[in-house]
Amino acid sequence: MILKLFDHTILPILSYSSEIWGGYGNFDQIERIHKLFLKYITKHKKSTPIYMLMGELGRYPIEVTIKSRMIGNWYRLLTGKQTKLAYTIYQTMIRIPNFQSKWIPCIQNILAEIGRMDLWNNQNNLPQYSIKRLIKQILIDQYKQNWHSSLQLSSKGQNYSLFKDTLKLEDFFTSLSRGNYINLTKFRTSNHYLPVEVGLCTYHLLLCFIPFFILIH
């Protein structure tokens, strides 16, 4: 429910009119809010690798939503009425040599990123179905590949891969109480005070003080 509230109340604000400013904006600033939100609701440390939280909660970067919305807007522009002012302006922009625009190159870069430059090269013969969903699924699949790669780039990621191999919301978030699922996901993401995480020196130091604490109590 918390994730749905974010997606239906906060995300629309963060991505408002992103069909246009997506070619100009900084995705990192928006994604930072998303990351802080995920760490807040799970009570994780700021140093927790974000790929772990994305994996636990089955989340994708907001960049995926913004890019798919940009392509959806571009598709509607080309397949809509050619009498619209926006269509006329767009056609004028792409016909002027060396026209300075950040939005058009951004559309090209997104299509190149997903290997669908054929859509750009055949703007006058685009498929009849909406390509927004197709583009979003390709971006999600690419992120999944990057997510699996992130697991192998660190020892923590390799340990985490013993618990997790699929990018989806874990069932225990909906079956356990809030306190229990927070403790469980903290253990899975190394947000604990076991010796392997805090270091042997700290662990041994605590052992030295245990008899003292017992004595004073």
Short mmCIF file of C-alpha atoms in Angstrom, two decimals:
data_model
loop_
_atom_site.label_atom_id
_atom_site.label_comp_id
_atom_site.label_asym_id
_atom_site.label_seq_id
_atom_site.Cartn_x
_atom_site.Cartn_y
_atom_site.Cartn_z
CA MET A 1 0.00 0.00 0.00
CA ILE A 2 2.86 2.37 0.83
CA LEU A 3 4.47 1.72 -2.55
CA LYS A 4 1.15 2.24 -4.33
CA LEU A 5 0.66 5.54 -2.52
CA PHE A 6 4.09 6.69 -3.70
CA ASP A 7 3.38 5.65 -7.30
CA HIS A 8 -0.04 7.34 -7.34
CA THR A 9 0.67 10.52 -5.37
CA ILE A 10 4.39 11.33 -5.31
CA LEU A 11 5.56 9.91 -8.64
CA PRO A 12 3.04 11.95 -10.71
CA ILE A 13 4.44 15.09 -9.06
CA LEU A 14 8.07 14.11 -9.68
CA SER A 15 7.38 13.21 -13.31
CA TYR A 16 4.89 15.99 -14.09
CA SER A 17 5.31 17.09 -17.73
CA SER A 18 8.39 14.85 -18.00
CA GLU A 19 7.36 14.09 -21.60
CA ILE A 20 8.92 17.46 -22.38
CA TRP A 21 11.55 18.23 -19.74
CA GLY A 22 12.87 14.64 -19.73
CA GLY A 23 15.33 15.78 -22.37
CA TYR A 24 16.58 18.58 -20.12
CA GLY A 25 16.21 17.35 -16.55
CA ASN A 26 18.57 15.56 -14.21
CA PHE A 27 17.25 12.08 -13.43
CA ASP A 28 19.67 11.73 -10.52
CA GLN A 29 17.91 14.40 -8.45
CA ILE A 30 14.53 12.71 -8.87
CA GLU A 31 15.90 9.23 -8.30
CA ARG A 32 17.52 10.45 -5.09
CA ILE A 33 14.05 11.12 -3.66
CA HIS A 34 12.97 7.62 -4.70
CA LYS A 35 16.01 6.05 -3.02
CA LEU A 36 15.54 8.03 0.21
CA PHE A 37 11.90 6.94 0.29
CA LEU A 38 12.79 3.25 -0.06
CA LYS A 39 15.40 3.49 2.69
CA TYR A 40 12.99 5.38 4.94
CA ILE A 41 10.13 2.88 4.75
CA THR A 42 12.50 -0.06 5.32
CA LYS A 43 14.64 1.76 7.94
CA HIS A 44 17.89 0.95 6.14
CA LYS A 45 21.20 2.75 6.43
CA LYS A 46 22.07 5.40 3.85
CA SER A 47 25.02 3.26 2.81
CA THR A 48 22.79 0.33 1.79
CA PRO A 49 23.34 -0.45 -1.91
CA ILE A 50 20.25 0.68 -3.77
CA TYR A 51 20.17 -2.45 -5.93
CA MET A 52 19.36 -4.45 -2.79
CA LEU A 53 16.33 -2.31 -1.95
CA MET A 54 15.22 -2.34 -5.59
CA GLY A 55 15.42 -6.11 -5.49
CA GLU A 56 13.60 -6.50 -2.16
CA LEU A 57 10.76 -4.19 -3.17
CA GLY A 58 10.63 -5.03 -6.88
CA ARG A 59 11.24 -1.45 -7.96
CA TYR A 60 12.63 0.15 -11.12
CA PRO A 61 14.28 3.56 -11.56
CA ILE A 62 11.95 6.48 -12.20
CA GLU A 63 14.02 7.06 -15.32
CA VAL A 64 12.22 4.08 -16.89
CA THR A 65 8.86 5.80 -16.42
CA ILE A 66 10.09 9.15 -17.74
CA LYS A 67 11.72 7.71 -20.84
CA SER A 68 8.70 5.60 -21.71
CA ARG A 69 6.45 8.64 -21.29
CA MET A 70 8.69 10.67 -23.60
CA ILE A 71 8.49 8.02 -26.30
CA GLY A 72 4.73 7.72 -25.78
CA ASN A 73 4.35 11.47 -26.24
CA TRP A 74 6.54 11.38 -29.37
CA TYR A 75 4.45 8.52 -30.77
CA ARG A 76 1.16 10.34 -30.14
CA LEU A 77 2.59 13.44 -31.78
CA LEU A 78 3.41 11.57 -34.98
CA THR A 79 0.27 9.44 -35.15
CA GLY A 80 -2.16 12.20 -34.17
CA LYS A 81 -3.75 14.82 -36.34
CA GLN A 82 -1.28 16.49 -38.65
CA THR A 83 -3.23 19.73 -38.39
CA LYS A 84 -2.11 20.21 -34.79
CA LEU A 85 0.29 23.06 -34.10
CA ALA A 86 2.61 20.73 -32.14
CA TYR A 87 2.95 18.44 -35.18
CA THR A 88 3.77 21.39 -37.45
CA ILE A 89 6.40 22.70 -35.03
CA TYR A 90 7.99 19.25 -34.69
CA GLN A 91 8.23 18.78 -38.46
CA THR A 92 9.79 22.22 -38.76
CA MET A 93 12.33 21.43 -36.05
CA ILE A 94 13.60 18.22 -37.65
CA ARG A 95 13.84 19.81 -41.10
CA ILE A 96 15.96 22.78 -40.07
CA PRO A 97 19.67 21.86 -40.39
CA ASN A 98 21.58 21.94 -37.10
CA PHE A 99 18.50 22.97 -35.14
CA GLN A 100 19.41 23.33 -31.45
CA SER A 101 17.08 21.10 -29.44
CA LYS A 102 17.72 18.86 -26.43
CA TRP A 103 14.41 17.05 -26.72
CA ILE A 104 14.86 15.57 -30.21
CA PRO A 105 18.37 14.13 -29.55
CA CYS A 106 17.02 12.70 -26.29
CA ILE A 107 14.31 10.82 -28.20
CA GLN A 108 16.96 9.52 -30.59
CA ASN A 109 19.20 8.45 -27.70
CA ILE A 110 16.38 6.53 -25.99
CA LEU A 111 15.54 4.66 -29.20
CA ALA A 112 19.24 3.94 -29.79
CA GLU A 113 19.63 2.76 -26.21
CA ILE A 114 16.93 0.12 -26.66
CA GLY A 115 18.00 -0.83 -30.18
CA ARG A 116 14.91 0.52 -31.93
CA MET A 117 16.31 3.20 -34.25
CA ASP A 118 14.06 1.68 -36.91
CA LEU A 119 11.21 3.59 -35.29
CA TRP A 120 13.07 6.86 -35.76
CA ASN A 121 14.03 6.07 -39.34
CA ASN A 122 10.42 5.18 -40.22
CA GLN A 123 8.51 7.99 -38.54
CA ASN A 124 5.98 8.12 -41.37
CA ASN A 125 5.17 4.42 -41.04
CA LEU A 126 4.98 3.73 -37.31
CA PRO A 127 3.07 0.65 -36.07
CA GLN A 128 -0.59 1.14 -35.21
CA TYR A 129 -0.24 -0.16 -31.64
CA SER A 130 1.05 2.08 -28.87
CA ILE A 131 4.78 1.62 -28.45
CA LYS A 132 4.93 3.14 -24.97
CA ARG A 133 4.35 -0.19 -23.23
CA LEU A 134 6.85 -1.92 -25.53
CA ILE A 135 9.53 0.68 -24.82
CA LYS A 136 8.92 0.48 -21.07
CA GLN A 137 9.25 -3.30 -21.07
CA ILE A 138 12.54 -3.11 -22.99
CA LEU A 139 13.89 -0.53 -20.52
CA ILE A 140 12.82 -2.77 -17.62
CA ASP A 141 14.51 -5.80 -19.18
CA GLN A 142 17.70 -3.80 -19.63
CA TYR A 143 17.59 -2.66 -16.01
CA LYS A 144 17.14 -6.26 -14.88
CA GLN A 145 20.33 -7.19 -16.74
CA ASN A 146 22.19 -4.31 -15.09
CA TRP A 147 20.74 -5.32 -11.72
CA HIS A 148 22.06 -8.88 -12.06
CA SER A 149 25.44 -7.48 -13.05
CA SER A 150 25.50 -5.26 -9.94
CA LEU A 151 25.12 -8.33 -7.74
CA GLN A 152 28.37 -9.75 -9.07
CA LEU A 153 30.44 -6.58 -8.67
CA SER A 154 30.74 -6.74 -4.86
CA SER A 155 31.01 -9.35 -2.16
CA LYS A 156 27.81 -8.04 -0.55
CA GLY A 157 26.01 -8.40 -3.84
CA GLN A 158 27.20 -11.96 -4.27
CA ASN A 159 26.03 -12.82 -0.76
CA TYR A 160 22.71 -11.13 -1.43
CA SER A 161 22.26 -13.18 -4.60
CA LEU A 162 22.05 -16.27 -2.36
CA PHE A 163 18.70 -14.90 -1.12
CA LYS A 164 17.57 -13.08 -4.21
CA ASP A 165 17.67 -13.86 -7.91
CA THR A 166 14.49 -12.17 -9.18
CA LEU A 167 13.61 -8.50 -9.21
CA LYS A 168 10.19 -8.59 -7.54
CA LEU A 169 8.45 -7.64 -4.30
CA GLU A 170 9.13 -10.29 -1.68
CA ASP A 171 6.06 -12.05 -0.29
CA PHE A 172 7.08 -11.49 3.32
CA PHE A 173 6.30 -7.76 2.97
CA THR A 174 2.61 -8.63 2.72
CA SER A 175 2.53 -11.64 5.05
CA LEU A 176 4.60 -10.46 8.04
CA SER A 177 4.09 -7.58 10.44
CA ARG A 178 6.00 -4.38 9.75
CA GLY A 179 8.54 -4.98 12.50
CA ASN A 180 9.23 -8.53 11.36
CA TYR A 181 9.60 -7.77 7.65
CA ILE A 182 11.91 -4.86 8.44
CA ASN A 183 14.14 -7.12 10.56
CA LEU A 184 14.14 -9.82 7.91
CA THR A 185 15.03 -7.51 5.03
CA LYS A 186 17.73 -5.87 7.17
CA PHE A 187 19.31 -9.28 7.68
CA ARG A 188 19.13 -10.07 3.97
CA THR A 189 20.72 -6.72 3.00
CA SER A 190 23.47 -6.79 5.67
CA ASN A 191 21.92 -4.04 7.80
CA HIS A 192 22.82 -5.79 11.06
CA TYR A 193 25.48 -5.90 13.75
CA LEU A 194 26.89 -9.35 13.16
CA PRO A 195 30.71 -9.56 13.16
CA VAL A 196 30.85 -9.97 9.39
CA GLU A 197 29.32 -6.51 9.05
CA VAL A 198 30.71 -4.47 11.96
CA GLY A 199 34.18 -6.01 11.90
CA LEU A 200 35.97 -8.41 14.23
CA CYS A 201 37.72 -5.67 16.17
CA THR A 202 34.43 -4.08 17.22
CA TYR A 203 33.03 -7.51 17.97
CA HIS A 204 35.94 -8.40 20.23
CA LEU A 205 35.71 -5.01 21.94
CA LEU A 206 32.08 -5.66 22.79
CA LEU A 207 32.98 -9.06 24.21
CA CYS A 208 35.49 -7.41 26.52
CA PHE A 209 32.85 -5.05 27.91
CA ILE A 210 30.17 -7.71 28.44
CA PRO A 211 31.59 -8.89 31.82
CA PHE A 212 31.81 -5.24 32.96
CA PHE A 213 28.17 -4.59 32.09
CA ILE A 214 27.12 -7.78 33.89
CA LEU A 215 29.09 -6.72 36.97
CA ILE A 216 27.59 -3.24 37.26
CA HIS A 217 24.07 -4.59 36.83
#
